[in-house]
PDB file of C-alpha atoms in Angstrom:
ATOM      1  CA  MET A  20       0.129 -19.680  13.275  1.00 68.00           C
ATOM      2  CA  LYS A  21      -2.529 -17.111  12.482  1.00 77.00           C
ATOM      3  CA  LYS A  22      -1.295 -14.919   9.434  1.00 86.00           C
ATOM      4  CA  ASN A  23      -1.525 -11.118   9.330  1.00 93.00           C
ATOM      5  CA  ILE A  24      -4.014  -9.942   7.651  1.00 97.00           C
ATOM      6  CA  TYR A  25      -2.837  -5.989   5.888  1.00 98.00           C
ATOM      7  CA  THR A  26      -5.070  -3.011   5.128  1.00 98.00           C
ATOM      8  CA  ALA A  27      -3.371  -0.779   2.772  1.00 98.00           C
ATOM      9  CA  ILE A  28      -3.591   2.669   1.537  1.00 98.00           C
ATOM     10  CA  VAL A  29      -1.434   3.513  -1.846  1.00 97.00           C
ATOM     11  CA  PHE A  30      -0.543   6.928  -3.130  1.00 96.00           C
ATOM     12  CA  TYR A  31       0.433   8.141  -6.131  1.00 93.00           C
ATOM     13  CA  HIS A  32       2.686  10.822  -7.854  1.00 89.00           C
ATOM     14  CA  PHE A  33       0.356  13.915  -7.594  1.00 86.00           C
ATOM     15  CA  LYS A  34       1.100  14.896 -10.874  1.00 83.00           C
ATOM     16  CA  ASP A  35      -0.892  11.801 -12.079  1.00 81.00           C
ATOM     17  CA  GLY A  36      -3.918  13.502 -10.642  1.00 88.00           C
ATOM     18  CA  ARG A  37      -5.186  10.218  -8.534  1.00 91.00           C
ATOM     19  CA  ALA A  38      -6.674  10.014  -5.301  1.00 95.00           C
ATOM     20  CA  PRO A  39      -5.539   7.707  -2.916  1.00 97.00           C
ATOM     21  CA  GLU A  40      -6.930   4.039  -2.630  1.00 97.00           C
ATOM     22  CA  LYS A  41      -7.738   1.683  -0.123  1.00 98.00           C
ATOM     23  CA  TYR A  42      -7.371  -1.759  -0.309  1.00 98.00           C
ATOM     24  CA  ARG A  43      -8.630  -4.418   2.754  1.00 97.00           C
ATOM     25  CA  ASN A  44      -7.804  -8.415   2.997  1.00 97.00           C
ATOM     26  CA  ILE A  45      -4.412  -7.995   2.040  1.00 97.00           C
ATOM     27  CA  ILE A  46      -2.329 -11.473   2.822  1.00 96.00           C
ATOM     28  CA  ASN A  47      -0.046 -11.783   0.131  1.00 96.00           C
ATOM     29  CA  THR A  48       2.361  -8.351  -0.143  1.00 95.00           C
ATOM     30  CA  SER A  49       4.337  -9.121  -2.863  1.00 95.00           C
ATOM     31  CA  LYS A  50       1.595  -9.548  -5.207  1.00 97.00           C
ATOM     32  CA  PHE A  51      -0.166  -6.810  -3.619  1.00 97.00           C
ATOM     33  CA  GLU A  52       2.876  -4.602  -4.205  1.00 97.00           C
ATOM     34  CA  ALA A  53       3.578  -5.787  -8.202  1.00 96.00           C
ATOM     35  CA  PHE A  54      -0.399  -5.087  -8.831  1.00 97.00           C
ATOM     36  CA  CYS A  55       0.420  -1.322  -7.627  1.00 96.00           C
ATOM     37  CA  LEU A  56       3.655  -1.148  -8.901  1.00 94.00           C
ATOM     38  CA  SER A  57       1.888  -2.061 -12.942  1.00 94.00           C
ATOM     39  CA  LYS A  58      -1.172   0.659 -11.712  1.00 94.00           C
ATOM     40  CA  GLY A  59       1.670   3.304 -11.268  1.00 92.00           C
ATOM     41  CA  ALA A  60       1.343   3.667  -7.562  1.00 94.00           C
ATOM     42  CA  LEU A  61       4.512   5.512  -5.229  1.00 95.00           C
ATOM     43  CA  TYR A  62       4.246   4.192  -2.101  1.00 96.00           C
ATOM     44  CA  ILE A  63       2.223   2.236   0.116  1.00 97.00           C
ATOM     45  CA  ASN A  64       0.997   2.130   3.571  1.00 98.00           C
ATOM     46  CA  TYR A  65      -0.018  -1.125   5.506  1.00 98.00           C
ATOM     47  CA  TYR A  66      -1.836  -1.235   8.552  1.00 98.00           C
ATOM     48  CA  LEU A  67      -2.846  -4.659  10.526  1.00 97.00           C
ATOM     49  CA  LYS A  68      -6.258  -5.324   9.809  1.00 95.00           C
ATOM     50  CA  ASP A  69      -7.592  -5.711  13.604  1.00 94.00           C
ATOM     51  CA  SER A  70      -5.781  -3.269  15.233  1.00 94.00           C
ATOM     52  CA  LYS A  71      -5.527  -0.255  12.429  1.00 95.00           C
ATOM     53  CA  GLU A  72      -1.674  -0.495  14.008  1.00 97.00           C
ATOM     54  CA  PHE A  73       0.549   1.188  10.904  1.00 97.00           C
ATOM     55  CA  ILE A  74       3.304  -0.869   9.897  1.00 96.00           C
ATOM     56  CA  GLU A  75       5.226   0.168   7.538  1.00 96.00           C
ATOM     57  CA  ARG A  76       5.632   2.608   4.163  1.00 96.00           C
ATOM     58  CA  LYS A  77       6.835   0.384   1.016  1.00 96.00           C
ATOM     59  CA  TRP A  78       8.065   2.643  -1.381  1.00 95.00           C
ATOM     60  CA  LEU A  79       7.706   1.050  -5.051  1.00 94.00           C
ATOM     61  CA  SER A  80       9.208   3.865  -6.955  1.00 82.00           C
ATOM     62  CA  ASP A  81      11.129   7.325  -6.748  1.00 76.00           C
ATOM     63  CA  TRP A  82       9.696  10.651  -6.026  1.00 69.00           C
ATOM     64  CA  LYS A  83      10.060  12.558  -9.463  1.00 57.00           C
TER      65      LYS A  83
END
């Protein structure tokens, strides 16, 4: 069975002044989410690598 490979765009709160970051070839989403949370990410948009289809938006922290 083929594993899904994702591309993700990570967004930060506007008060941090950071631009969104794009990450490719993500297989383990739970480890990736822990990594993004440690960097202070607000949410992640996941896309399938092959079709570029939007899959989900995962909120990591509150919008404050």
